[in-house]
PDB file of C-alpha atoms and ligand atoms in Angstrom:
ATOM      1  CA  UNK A  15     -31.103 180.860  38.519  1.00  0.00           C
ATOM      2  CA  UNK A  16     -31.585 178.004  41.009  1.00  0.00           C
ATOM      3  CA  UNK A  17     -31.883 174.430  39.689  1.00  0.00           C
ATOM      4  CA  UNK A  18     -35.468 173.323  39.230  1.00  0.00           C
ATOM      5  CA  UNK A  19     -37.029 169.877  39.339  1.00  0.00           C
ATOM      6  CA  UNK A  20     -40.324 168.354  38.290  1.00  0.00           C
ATOM      7  CA  UNK A  21     -41.349 165.339  40.374  1.00  0.00           C
ATOM      8  CA  UNK A  22     -44.383 163.475  39.056  1.00  0.00           C
ATOM      9  CA  UNK A  23     -46.598 161.516  41.427  1.00  0.00           C
ATOM     10  CA  UNK A  24     -45.153 163.577  44.273  1.00  0.00           C
ATOM     11  CA  UNK A  25     -48.353 163.738  46.315  1.00  0.00           C
ATOM     12  CA  UNK A  26     -47.548 160.495  48.119  1.00  0.00           C
ATOM     13  CA  UNK A  27     -44.944 157.912  49.051  1.00  0.00           C
ATOM     14  CA  UNK A  28     -41.656 157.863  47.151  1.00  0.00           C
ATOM     15  CA  UNK A  29     -42.411 160.908  44.976  1.00  0.00           C
ATOM     16  CA  UNK A  30     -43.256 162.968  48.062  1.00  0.00           C
ATOM     17  CA  UNK A  31     -39.998 161.960  49.768  1.00  0.00           C
ATOM     18  CA  UNK A  32     -38.054 162.790  46.585  1.00  0.00           C
ATOM     19  CA  UNK A  33     -39.685 166.225  46.307  1.00  0.00           C
ATOM     20  CA  UNK A  34     -38.861 167.028  49.941  1.00  0.00           C
ATOM     21  CA  UNK A  35     -35.268 165.767  49.577  1.00  0.00           C
ATOM     22  CA  UNK A  36     -34.666 167.737  46.365  1.00  0.00           C
ATOM     23  CA  UNK A  37     -35.975 170.898  48.040  1.00  0.00           C
ATOM     24  CA  UNK A  38     -33.452 170.268  50.853  1.00  0.00           C
ATOM     25  CA  UNK A  39     -30.788 169.839  48.156  1.00  0.00           C
ATOM     26  CA  UNK A  40     -31.559 173.347  46.833  1.00  0.00           C
ATOM     27  CA  UNK A  41     -33.987 172.692  43.972  1.00  0.00           C
ATOM     28  CA  UNK A  42     -37.140 174.640  43.310  1.00  0.00           C
ATOM     29  CA  UNK A  43     -39.660 171.803  42.998  1.00  0.00           C
ATOM     30  CA  UNK A  44     -42.753 171.417  40.848  1.00  0.00           C
ATOM     31  CA  UNK A  45     -44.928 168.925  42.722  1.00  0.00           C
ATOM     32  CA  UNK A  46     -47.182 167.021  40.330  1.00  0.00           C
ATOM     33  CA  UNK A  47     -49.875 164.532  41.224  1.00  0.00           C
ATOM     34  CA  UNK A  48     -53.115 163.304  39.742  1.00  0.00           C
ATOM     35  CA  UNK A  49     -54.707 164.233  43.072  1.00  0.00           C
ATOM     36  CA  UNK A  50     -54.921 168.028  43.405  1.00  0.00           C
ATOM     37  CA  UNK A  51     -55.145 168.060  47.193  1.00  0.00           C
ATOM     38  CA  UNK A  52     -52.146 165.730  47.599  1.00  0.00           C
ATOM     39  CA  UNK A  53     -49.964 167.855  45.309  1.00  0.00           C
ATOM     40  CA  UNK A  54     -50.951 171.050  47.096  1.00  0.00           C
ATOM     41  CA  UNK A  55     -50.320 169.590  50.548  1.00  0.00           C
ATOM     42  CA  UNK A  56     -46.774 168.490  49.652  1.00  0.00           C
ATOM     43  CA  UNK A  57     -46.008 171.798  47.898  1.00  0.00           C
ATOM     44  CA  UNK A  58     -47.134 173.800  50.929  1.00  0.00           C
ATOM     45  CA  UNK A  59     -45.207 171.467  53.251  1.00  0.00           C
ATOM     46  CA  UNK A  60     -42.041 172.305  51.259  1.00  0.00           C
ATOM     47  CA  UNK A  61     -42.848 176.034  51.063  1.00  0.00           C
ATOM     48  CA  UNK A  62     -43.395 176.141  54.819  1.00  0.00           C
ATOM     49  CA  UNK A  63     -39.859 174.825  55.297  1.00  0.00           C
ATOM     50  CA  UNK A  64     -38.605 177.877  53.374  1.00  0.00           C
ATOM     51  CA  UNK A  65     -37.848 176.197  50.026  1.00  0.00           C
ATOM     52  CA  UNK A  66     -39.526 176.928  46.700  1.00  0.00           C
ATOM     53  CA  UNK A  67     -42.345 174.642  45.561  1.00  0.00           C
ATOM     54  CA  UNK A  68     -45.413 174.789  43.403  1.00  0.00           C
ATOM     55  CA  UNK A  69     -48.194 172.256  42.850  1.00  0.00           C
ATOM     56  CA  UNK A  70     -49.449 171.265  39.410  1.00  0.00           C
ATOM     57  CA  UNK A  71     -52.140 168.610  39.332  1.00  0.00           C
ATOM     58  CA  UNK A  72     -52.470 166.535  36.196  1.00  0.00           C
ATOM     59  CA  UNK A  73     -52.375 163.101  34.616  1.00  0.00           C
ATOM     60  CA  UNK A  74     -48.940 162.368  33.153  1.00  0.00           C
ATOM     61  CA  UNK A  75     -50.480 159.965  30.641  1.00  0.00           C
ATOM     62  CA  UNK A  76     -52.402 162.842  29.029  1.00  0.00           C
ATOM     63  CA  UNK A  77     -50.527 164.808  26.382  1.00  0.00           C
ATOM     64  CA  UNK A  78     -52.342 168.035  27.318  1.00  0.00           C
ATOM     65  CA  UNK A  79     -51.729 167.551  31.051  1.00  0.00           C
ATOM     66  CA  UNK A  80     -48.035 166.737  30.519  1.00  0.00           C
ATOM     67  CA  UNK A  81     -47.673 169.965  28.553  1.00  0.00           C
ATOM     68  CA  UNK A  82     -49.488 171.941  31.264  1.00  0.00           C
ATOM     69  CA  UNK A  83     -47.395 170.425  34.085  1.00  0.00           C
ATOM     70  CA  UNK A  84     -44.203 171.334  32.238  1.00  0.00           C
ATOM     71  CA  UNK A  85     -45.458 174.839  31.446  1.00  0.00           C
ATOM     72  CA  UNK A  86     -46.366 175.402  35.104  1.00  0.00           C
ATOM     73  CA  UNK A  87     -42.785 174.514  36.057  1.00  0.00           C
ATOM     74  CA  UNK A  88     -41.282 176.812  33.422  1.00  0.00           C
ATOM     75  CA  UNK A  89     -43.581 179.689  34.409  1.00  0.00           C
ATOM     76  CA  UNK A  90     -42.706 179.298  38.088  1.00  0.00           C
ATOM     77  CA  UNK A  91     -39.003 178.485  37.969  1.00  0.00           C
ATOM     78  CA  UNK A  92     -37.646 178.742  34.399  1.00  0.00           C
ATOM     79  CA  UNK A  93     -36.326 175.769  32.419  1.00  0.00           C
ATOM     80  CA  UNK A  94     -36.437 172.442  34.225  1.00  0.00           C
ATOM     81  CA  UNK A  95     -32.981 171.058  35.021  1.00  0.00           C
ATOM     82  CA  UNK A  96     -34.102 167.788  36.636  1.00  0.00           C
ATOM     83  CA  UNK A  97     -37.055 165.522  35.821  1.00  0.00           C
ATOM     84  CA  UNK A  98     -38.105 162.670  38.087  1.00  0.00           C
ATOM     85  CA  UNK A  99     -40.689 160.404  36.470  1.00  0.00           C
ATOM     86  CA  UNK A 100     -42.223 158.795  39.544  1.00  0.00           C
ATOM     87  CA  UNK A 101     -46.019 158.740  39.020  1.00  0.00           C
ATOM     88  CA  UNK A 102     -47.242 155.192  39.261  1.00  0.00           C
ATOM     89  CA  UNK A 103     -50.064 152.811  40.020  1.00  0.00           C
ATOM     90  CA  UNK A 104     -50.277 149.178  40.987  1.00  0.00           C
ATOM     91  CA  UNK A 105     -52.892 146.563  40.236  1.00  0.00           C
ATOM     92  CA  UNK A 106     -52.731 142.883  41.027  1.00  0.00           C
ATOM     93  CA  UNK A 107     -54.041 140.142  38.761  1.00  0.00           C
ATOM     94  CA  UNK A 108     -53.034 136.711  37.535  1.00  0.00           C
ATOM     95  CA  UNK A 109     -52.123 136.925  33.864  1.00  0.00           C
ATOM     96  CA  UNK A 110     -55.098 134.748  32.836  1.00  0.00           C
ATOM     97  CA  UNK A 111     -57.515 137.176  34.497  1.00  0.00           C
ATOM     98  CA  UNK A 112     -55.830 140.375  33.344  1.00  0.00           C
ATOM     99  CA  UNK A 113     -58.211 142.755  31.556  1.00  0.00           C
ATOM    100  CA  UNK A 114     -57.044 144.681  28.495  1.00  0.00           C
ATOM    101  CA  UNK A 115     -58.076 147.974  30.123  1.00  0.00           C
ATOM    102  CA  UNK A 116     -55.892 147.285  33.181  1.00  0.00           C
ATOM    103  CA  UNK A 117     -52.940 146.373  30.954  1.00  0.00           C
ATOM    104  CA  UNK A 118     -53.396 149.548  28.893  1.00  0.00           C
ATOM    105  CA  UNK A 119     -53.726 151.807  31.957  1.00  0.00           C
ATOM    106  CA  UNK A 120     -50.525 150.352  33.432  1.00  0.00           C
ATOM    107  CA  UNK A 121     -48.588 151.215  30.268  1.00  0.00           C
ATOM    108  CA  UNK A 122     -50.288 154.611  29.922  1.00  0.00           C
ATOM    109  CA  UNK A 123     -49.301 155.875  33.371  1.00  0.00           C
ATOM    110  CA  UNK A 124     -45.807 154.398  33.553  1.00  0.00           C
ATOM    111  CA  UNK A 125     -44.487 154.262  29.982  1.00  0.00           C
ATOM    112  CA  UNK A 126     -46.545 156.849  28.087  1.00  0.00           C
ATOM    113  CA  UNK A 127     -46.330 159.193  31.114  1.00  0.00           C
ATOM    114  CA  UNK A 128     -42.536 158.894  31.268  1.00  0.00           C
ATOM    115  CA  UNK A 129     -42.349 159.395  27.498  1.00  0.00           C
ATOM    116  CA  UNK A 130     -44.608 162.477  27.469  1.00  0.00           C
ATOM    117  CA  UNK A 131     -42.912 164.255  30.365  1.00  0.00           C
ATOM    118  CA  UNK A 132     -39.454 163.490  29.005  1.00  0.00           C
ATOM    119  CA  UNK A 133     -40.429 164.805  25.548  1.00  0.00           C
ATOM    120  CA  UNK A 134     -41.426 168.079  27.205  1.00  0.00           C
ATOM    121  CA  UNK A 135     -38.291 168.761  29.261  1.00  0.00           C
ATOM    122  CA  UNK A 136     -35.681 167.414  26.859  1.00  0.00           C
ATOM    123  CA  UNK A 137     -35.436 170.221  24.246  1.00  0.00           C
ATOM    124  CA  UNK A 138     -34.393 172.885  26.770  1.00  0.00           C
ATOM    125  CA  UNK A 139     -31.959 170.475  28.432  1.00  0.00           C
ATOM    126  CA  UNK A 140     -30.332 169.679  25.076  1.00  0.00           C
ATOM    127  CA  UNK A 141     -30.186 173.367  24.195  1.00  0.00           C
ATOM    128  CA  UNK A 142     -28.478 174.066  27.524  1.00  0.00           C
ATOM    129  CA  UNK A 143     -26.291 170.948  27.128  1.00  0.00           C
ATOM    130  CA  UNK A 144     -27.192 170.160  30.731  1.00  0.00           C
ATOM    131  CA  UNK A 145     -29.882 168.222  32.538  1.00  0.00           C
ATOM    132  CA  UNK A 146     -30.720 165.070  34.463  1.00  0.00           C
ATOM    133  CA  UNK A 147     -33.629 162.672  34.001  1.00  0.00           C
ATOM    134  CA  UNK A 148     -34.331 159.922  36.528  1.00  0.00           C
ATOM    135  CA  UNK A 149     -37.029 157.337  35.892  1.00  0.00           C
ATOM    136  CA  UNK A 150     -38.486 155.341  38.763  1.00  0.00           C
ATOM    137  CA  UNK A 151     -38.710 151.737  37.629  1.00  0.00           C
ATOM    138  CA  UNK A 152     -38.991 148.739  39.980  1.00  0.00           C
ATOM    139  CA  UNK A 153     -36.981 145.656  40.816  1.00  0.00           C
ATOM    140  CA  UNK A 154     -39.961 143.721  39.403  1.00  0.00           C
ATOM    141  CA  UNK A 155     -39.012 145.150  36.006  1.00  0.00           C
ATOM    142  CA  UNK A 156     -35.733 143.231  36.403  1.00  0.00           C
ATOM    143  CA  UNK A 157     -37.040 139.892  37.713  1.00  0.00           C
ATOM    144  CA  UNK A 158     -40.817 139.873  37.114  1.00  0.00           C
ATOM    145  CA  UNK A 159     -43.552 139.472  39.690  1.00  0.00           C
ATOM    146  CA  UNK A 160     -46.387 137.032  40.260  1.00  0.00           C
ATOM    147  CA  UNK A 161     -49.796 138.681  39.626  1.00  0.00           C
ATOM    148  CA  UNK A 162     -47.931 141.777  38.412  1.00  0.00           C
ATOM    149  CA  UNK A 163     -46.994 140.918  34.814  1.00  0.00           C
ATOM    150  CA  UNK A 164     -48.385 144.187  33.421  1.00  0.00           C
ATOM    151  CA  UNK A 165     -46.667 146.231  36.153  1.00  0.00           C
ATOM    152  CA  UNK A 166     -43.345 144.414  35.671  1.00  0.00           C
ATOM    153  CA  UNK A 167     -43.581 144.741  31.873  1.00  0.00           C
ATOM    154  CA  UNK A 168     -44.209 148.491  32.135  1.00  0.00           C
ATOM    155  CA  UNK A 169     -41.241 148.869  34.493  1.00  0.00           C
ATOM    156  CA  UNK A 170     -39.006 146.844  32.098  1.00  0.00           C
ATOM    157  CA  UNK A 171     -40.099 149.212  29.344  1.00  0.00           C
ATOM    158  CA  UNK A 172     -38.998 152.168  31.477  1.00  0.00           C
ATOM    159  CA  UNK A 173     -35.573 150.576  31.933  1.00  0.00           C
ATOM    160  CA  UNK A 174     -35.292 150.035  28.146  1.00  0.00           C
ATOM    161  CA  UNK A 175     -36.361 153.617  27.466  1.00  0.00           C
ATOM    162  CA  UNK A 176     -33.824 154.894  30.023  1.00  0.00           C
ATOM    163  CA  UNK A 177     -30.926 152.997  28.435  1.00  0.00           C
ATOM    164  CA  UNK A 178     -31.869 154.014  24.891  1.00  0.00           C
ATOM    165  CA  UNK A 179     -32.340 157.704  25.692  1.00  0.00           C
ATOM    166  CA  UNK A 180     -29.082 157.691  27.671  1.00  0.00           C
ATOM    167  CA  UNK A 181     -27.302 156.370  24.572  1.00  0.00           C
ATOM    168  CA  UNK A 182     -28.834 159.137  22.463  1.00  0.00           C
ATOM    169  CA  UNK A 183     -28.341 162.205  24.654  1.00  0.00           C
ATOM    170  CA  UNK A 184     -25.464 161.658  27.107  1.00  0.00           C
ATOM    171  CA  UNK A 185     -22.839 163.127  24.783  1.00  0.00           C
ATOM    172  CA  UNK A 186     -25.063 166.234  24.572  1.00  0.00           C
ATOM    173  CA  UNK A 187     -24.962 166.895  28.317  1.00  0.00           C
ATOM    174  CA  UNK A 188     -28.117 165.141  29.527  1.00  0.00           C
ATOM    175  CA  UNK A 189     -27.708 162.245  31.967  1.00  0.00           C
ATOM    176  CA  UNK A 190     -30.514 159.681  32.076  1.00  0.00           C
ATOM    177  CA  UNK A 191     -30.736 156.928  34.693  1.00  0.00           C
ATOM    178  CA  UNK A 192     -33.306 154.763  36.431  1.00  0.00           C
ATOM    179  CA  UNK A 193     -33.907 153.741  40.022  1.00  0.00           C
ATOM    180  CA  UNK A 194     -35.474 150.338  40.624  1.00  0.00           C
ATOM    181  CA  UNK A 195     -36.631 150.205  44.251  1.00  0.00           C
ATOM    182  CA  UNK A 196     -37.577 147.021  46.027  1.00  0.00           C
ATOM    183  CA  UNK A 197     -40.678 146.990  48.240  1.00  0.00           C
ATOM    184  CA  UNK A 198     -41.028 150.349  49.984  1.00  0.00           C
ATOM    185  CA  UNK A 199     -43.519 151.239  52.740  1.00  0.00           C
ATOM    186  CA  UNK A 200     -46.017 153.371  50.804  1.00  0.00           C
ATOM    187  CA  UNK A 201     -49.772 153.255  50.096  1.00  0.00           C
ATOM    188  CA  UNK A 202     -48.948 151.511  46.782  1.00  0.00           C
ATOM    189  CA  UNK A 203     -47.384 148.483  48.474  1.00  0.00           C
ATOM    190  CA  UNK A 204     -50.003 148.460  51.216  1.00  0.00           C
ATOM    191  CA  UNK A 205     -52.602 148.023  48.448  1.00  0.00           C
ATOM    192  CA  UNK A 206     -51.113 144.617  47.584  1.00  0.00           C
ATOM    193  CA  UNK A 207     -52.532 141.559  49.326  1.00  0.00           C
ATOM    194  CA  UNK A 208     -51.180 140.692  52.805  1.00  0.00           C
ATOM    195  CA  UNK A 209     -50.100 137.319  51.347  1.00  0.00           C
ATOM    196  CA  UNK A 210     -48.006 139.060  48.665  1.00  0.00           C
ATOM    197  CA  UNK A 211     -46.416 141.353  51.235  1.00  0.00           C
ATOM    198  CA  UNK A 212     -45.626 138.503  53.658  1.00  0.00           C
ATOM    199  CA  UNK A 213     -44.117 136.353  50.887  1.00  0.00           C
ATOM    200  CA  UNK A 214     -41.956 139.234  49.657  1.00  0.00           C
ATOM    201  CA  UNK A 215     -40.795 140.268  53.153  1.00  0.00           C
ATOM    202  CA  UNK A 216     -39.644 136.689  53.839  1.00  0.00           C
ATOM    203  CA  UNK A 217     -37.499 136.725  50.676  1.00  0.00           C
ATOM    204  CA  UNK A 218     -35.536 139.895  51.465  1.00  0.00           C
ATOM    205  CA  UNK A 219     -31.902 139.475  52.610  1.00  0.00           C
ATOM    206  CA  UNK A 220     -32.190 142.739  54.587  1.00  0.00           C
ATOM    207  CA  UNK A 221     -35.358 141.434  56.266  1.00  0.00           C
ATOM    208  CA  UNK A 222     -37.381 144.625  55.853  1.00  0.00           C
ATOM    209  CA  UNK A 223     -39.101 146.829  53.309  1.00  0.00           C
ATOM    210  CA  UNK A 224     -37.484 150.195  52.549  1.00  0.00           C
ATOM    211  CA  UNK A 225     -38.688 153.674  53.492  1.00  0.00           C
ATOM    212  CA  UNK A 226     -39.408 156.363  50.851  1.00  0.00           C
ATOM    213  CA  UNK A 227     -36.543 158.517  52.187  1.00  0.00           C
ATOM    214  CA  UNK A 228     -34.088 155.694  51.388  1.00  0.00           C
ATOM    215  CA  UNK A 229     -35.121 155.855  47.716  1.00  0.00           C
ATOM    216  CA  UNK A 230     -34.981 159.658  47.770  1.00  0.00           C
ATOM    217  CA  UNK A 231     -31.342 159.414  48.921  1.00  0.00           C
ATOM    218  CA  UNK A 232     -30.506 157.356  45.803  1.00  0.00           C
ATOM    219  CA  UNK A 233     -32.277 159.885  43.587  1.00  0.00           C
ATOM    220  CA  UNK A 234     -30.458 162.760  45.291  1.00  0.00           C
ATOM    221  CA  UNK A 235     -27.128 161.059  44.569  1.00  0.00           C
ATOM    222  CA  UNK A 236     -27.992 160.326  40.914  1.00  0.00           C
ATOM    223  CA  UNK A 237     -29.061 163.932  40.399  1.00  0.00           C
ATOM    224  CA  UNK A 238     -25.808 165.271  41.845  1.00  0.00           C
ATOM    225  CA  UNK A 239     -22.443 165.906  40.173  1.00  0.00           C
ATOM    226  CA  UNK A 240     -21.101 162.998  42.269  1.00  0.00           C
ATOM    227  CA  UNK A 241     -22.959 160.704  39.815  1.00  0.00           C
ATOM    228  CA  UNK A 242     -21.314 162.196  36.723  1.00  0.00           C
ATOM    229  CA  UNK A 243     -20.253 158.757  35.412  1.00  0.00           C
ATOM    230  CA  UNK A 244     -23.665 157.137  35.879  1.00  0.00           C
ATOM    231  CA  UNK A 245     -25.280 156.880  32.458  1.00  0.00           C
ATOM    232  CA  UNK A 246     -28.210 154.599  31.556  1.00  0.00           C
ATOM    233  CA  UNK A 247     -27.856 152.749  34.866  1.00  0.00           C
ATOM    234  CA  UNK A 248     -30.544 151.207  37.002  1.00  0.00           C
ATOM    235  CA  UNK A 249     -29.679 151.619  40.694  1.00  0.00           C
ATOM    236  CA  UNK A 250     -31.356 149.230  43.098  1.00  0.00           C
ATOM    237  CA  UNK A 251     -32.296 150.377  46.622  1.00  0.00           C
ATOM    238  CA  UNK A 252     -34.085 147.055  47.058  1.00  0.00           C
ATOM    239  CA  UNK A 253     -33.197 145.415  50.430  1.00  0.00           C
ATOM    240  CA  UNK A 254     -31.089 142.889  48.499  1.00  0.00           C
ATOM    241  CA  UNK A 255     -34.111 141.501  46.613  1.00  0.00           C
ATOM    242  CA  UNK A 256     -32.221 141.725  43.330  1.00  0.00           C
ATOM    243  CA  UNK A 257     -28.419 141.555  43.113  1.00  0.00           C
ATOM    244  CA  UNK A 258     -26.887 142.390  39.737  1.00  0.00           C
TER     245      UNK A 258
HETATM  246  N1  LIG B  27     -43.687 151.257  46.875  1.00  0.00           N
HETATM  247  C1  LIG B  27     -42.935 150.372  46.287  1.00  0.00           C
HETATM  248  O1  LIG B  27     -42.671 149.302  46.826  1.00  0.00           O
HETATM  249  C2  LIG B  27     -42.352 150.621  44.936  1.00  0.00           C
HETATM  250  C3  LIG B  27     -41.355 149.757  44.485  1.00  0.00           C
HETATM  251  C4  LIG B  27     -40.789 149.974  43.236  1.00  0.00           C
HETATM  252  C5  LIG B  27     -41.232 151.010  42.467  1.00  0.00           C
HETATM  253  N2  LIG B  27     -42.208 151.835  42.923  1.00  0.00           N
HETATM  254  C6  LIG B  27     -42.624 152.935  42.050  1.00  0.00           C
HETATM  255  O2  LIG B  27     -42.405 154.143  42.728  1.00  0.00           O
HETATM  256  C7  LIG B  27     -43.335 155.116  42.228  1.00  0.00           C
HETATM  257  C8  LIG B  27     -44.065 155.750  43.402  1.00  0.00           C
HETATM  258  O3  LIG B  27     -44.804 154.736  44.059  1.00  0.00           O
HETATM  259  P1  LIG B  27     -45.257 154.851  45.591  1.00  0.00           P
HETATM  260  O4  LIG B  27     -45.001 153.547  46.189  1.00  0.00           O
HETATM  261  O5  LIG B  27     -44.710 156.057  46.201  1.00  0.00           O
HETATM  262  O6  LIG B  27     -46.842 154.946  45.384  1.00  0.00           O
HETATM  263  P2  LIG B  27     -47.945 155.969  45.955  1.00  0.00           P
HETATM  264  O7  LIG B  27     -49.238 155.381  45.577  1.00  0.00           O
HETATM  265  O8  LIG B  27     -47.662 156.290  47.380  1.00  0.00           O
HETATM  266  O9  LIG B  27     -47.672 157.291  45.086  1.00  0.00           O
HETATM  267  C9  LIG B  27     -47.905 157.337  43.709  1.00  0.00           C
HETATM  268  C10 LIG B  27     -48.508 158.683  43.369  1.00  0.00           C
HETATM  269  O10 LIG B  27     -48.625 158.771  41.936  1.00  0.00           O
HETATM  270  C11 LIG B  27     -49.844 159.432  41.655  1.00  0.00           C
HETATM  271  N3  LIG B  27     -50.301 159.097  40.305  1.00  0.00           N
HETATM  272  C12 LIG B  27     -50.864 157.947  39.879  1.00  0.00           C
HETATM  273  N4  LIG B  27     -51.167 158.024  38.581  1.00  0.00           N
HETATM  274  C13 LIG B  27     -50.786 159.272  38.163  1.00  0.00           C
HETATM  275  C14 LIG B  27     -50.866 159.945  36.941  1.00  0.00           C
HETATM  276  N5  LIG B  27     -51.383 159.339  35.861  1.00  0.00           N
HETATM  277  N6  LIG B  27     -50.388 161.213  36.868  1.00  0.00           N
HETATM  278  C15 LIG B  27     -49.865 161.833  37.961  1.00  0.00           C
HETATM  279  N7  LIG B  27     -49.787 161.225  39.159  1.00  0.00           N
HETATM  280  C16 LIG B  27     -50.242 159.958  39.261  1.00  0.00           C
HETATM  281  C17 LIG B  27     -50.804 158.930  42.712  1.00  0.00           C
HETATM  282  O11 LIG B  27     -51.917 159.808  42.858  1.00  0.00           O
HETATM  283  C18 LIG B  27     -49.916 158.865  43.957  1.00  0.00           C
HETATM  284  O12 LIG B  27     -49.992 160.062  44.719  1.00  0.00           O
HETATM  285  C19 LIG B  27     -44.262 154.377  41.266  1.00  0.00           C
HETATM  286  O13 LIG B  27     -43.804 154.569  39.939  1.00  0.00           O
HETATM  287  C20 LIG B  27     -44.082 152.944  41.682  1.00  0.00           C
HETATM  288  O14 LIG B  27     -44.370 152.049  40.635  1.00  0.00           O
HETATM  289  C21 LIG B  27     -42.788 151.674  44.132  1.00  0.00           C
END
């Protein structure tokens, strides 16, 4: 059976580039997004290229939707061998003005969503003593971000979850890692204020934002046997914004 991947939030930006790259790498890909049309467009784009893909719309922060997304993948391609938790949102607010609902939504999509999808795929991976989970964090989860405290906190939580799960399951054949991109040219970053974008661009040693395909290349590496020693790591395709 061919390897199969679920990519959440794959209707746009980084998730879309990851889904396309994994299909090129030989995975059958379950393309999830909250937006039905976006998921279907990317899935048919991949299918047209001759690879296997299926769309499954759904909200990763919903327990029922997470179960349905996973079931759609299993029905189409068998047990999932690779999970990419990429679905995400951004919202900008000074901490003093931050509403409880915006804080809660940030944690629901990023942290609860990563938790729910991981809970679903993990049992079969452990039974097979094989599998890879890659969580898309952010460099802001490592250094914080002005007007993005809820976003940065959620991304730090993803890094903590990644390290803890990696400690629990690596000896049982499942590799868990995170990728913490810097600013990448996607609709998510373009939603931030021009002032934020200009300030961030001026700070970058590389002098430019990244492209989604450059993050997909990091994910492709982490998913591959070449990354067999990478366990609980957070790789940073970030234009030099954060150097660890
Ligand atoms: N663009 C960047 O600079 C950057 C940097 C670091 C990390 N990231 C992270 O990368 C990931 C992808 O971001 P992007 O820049 O490609 O953004 P994007 O807006 O282009 O794509 C995100 C996709 O996730 C989907 N989504 C949102 N909530 C969802 C939910 N609850 N369930 C399922 N799908 C949902 C959206 O519909 C959208 O299609 C996010 O986790 C983001 O936080 C982005």
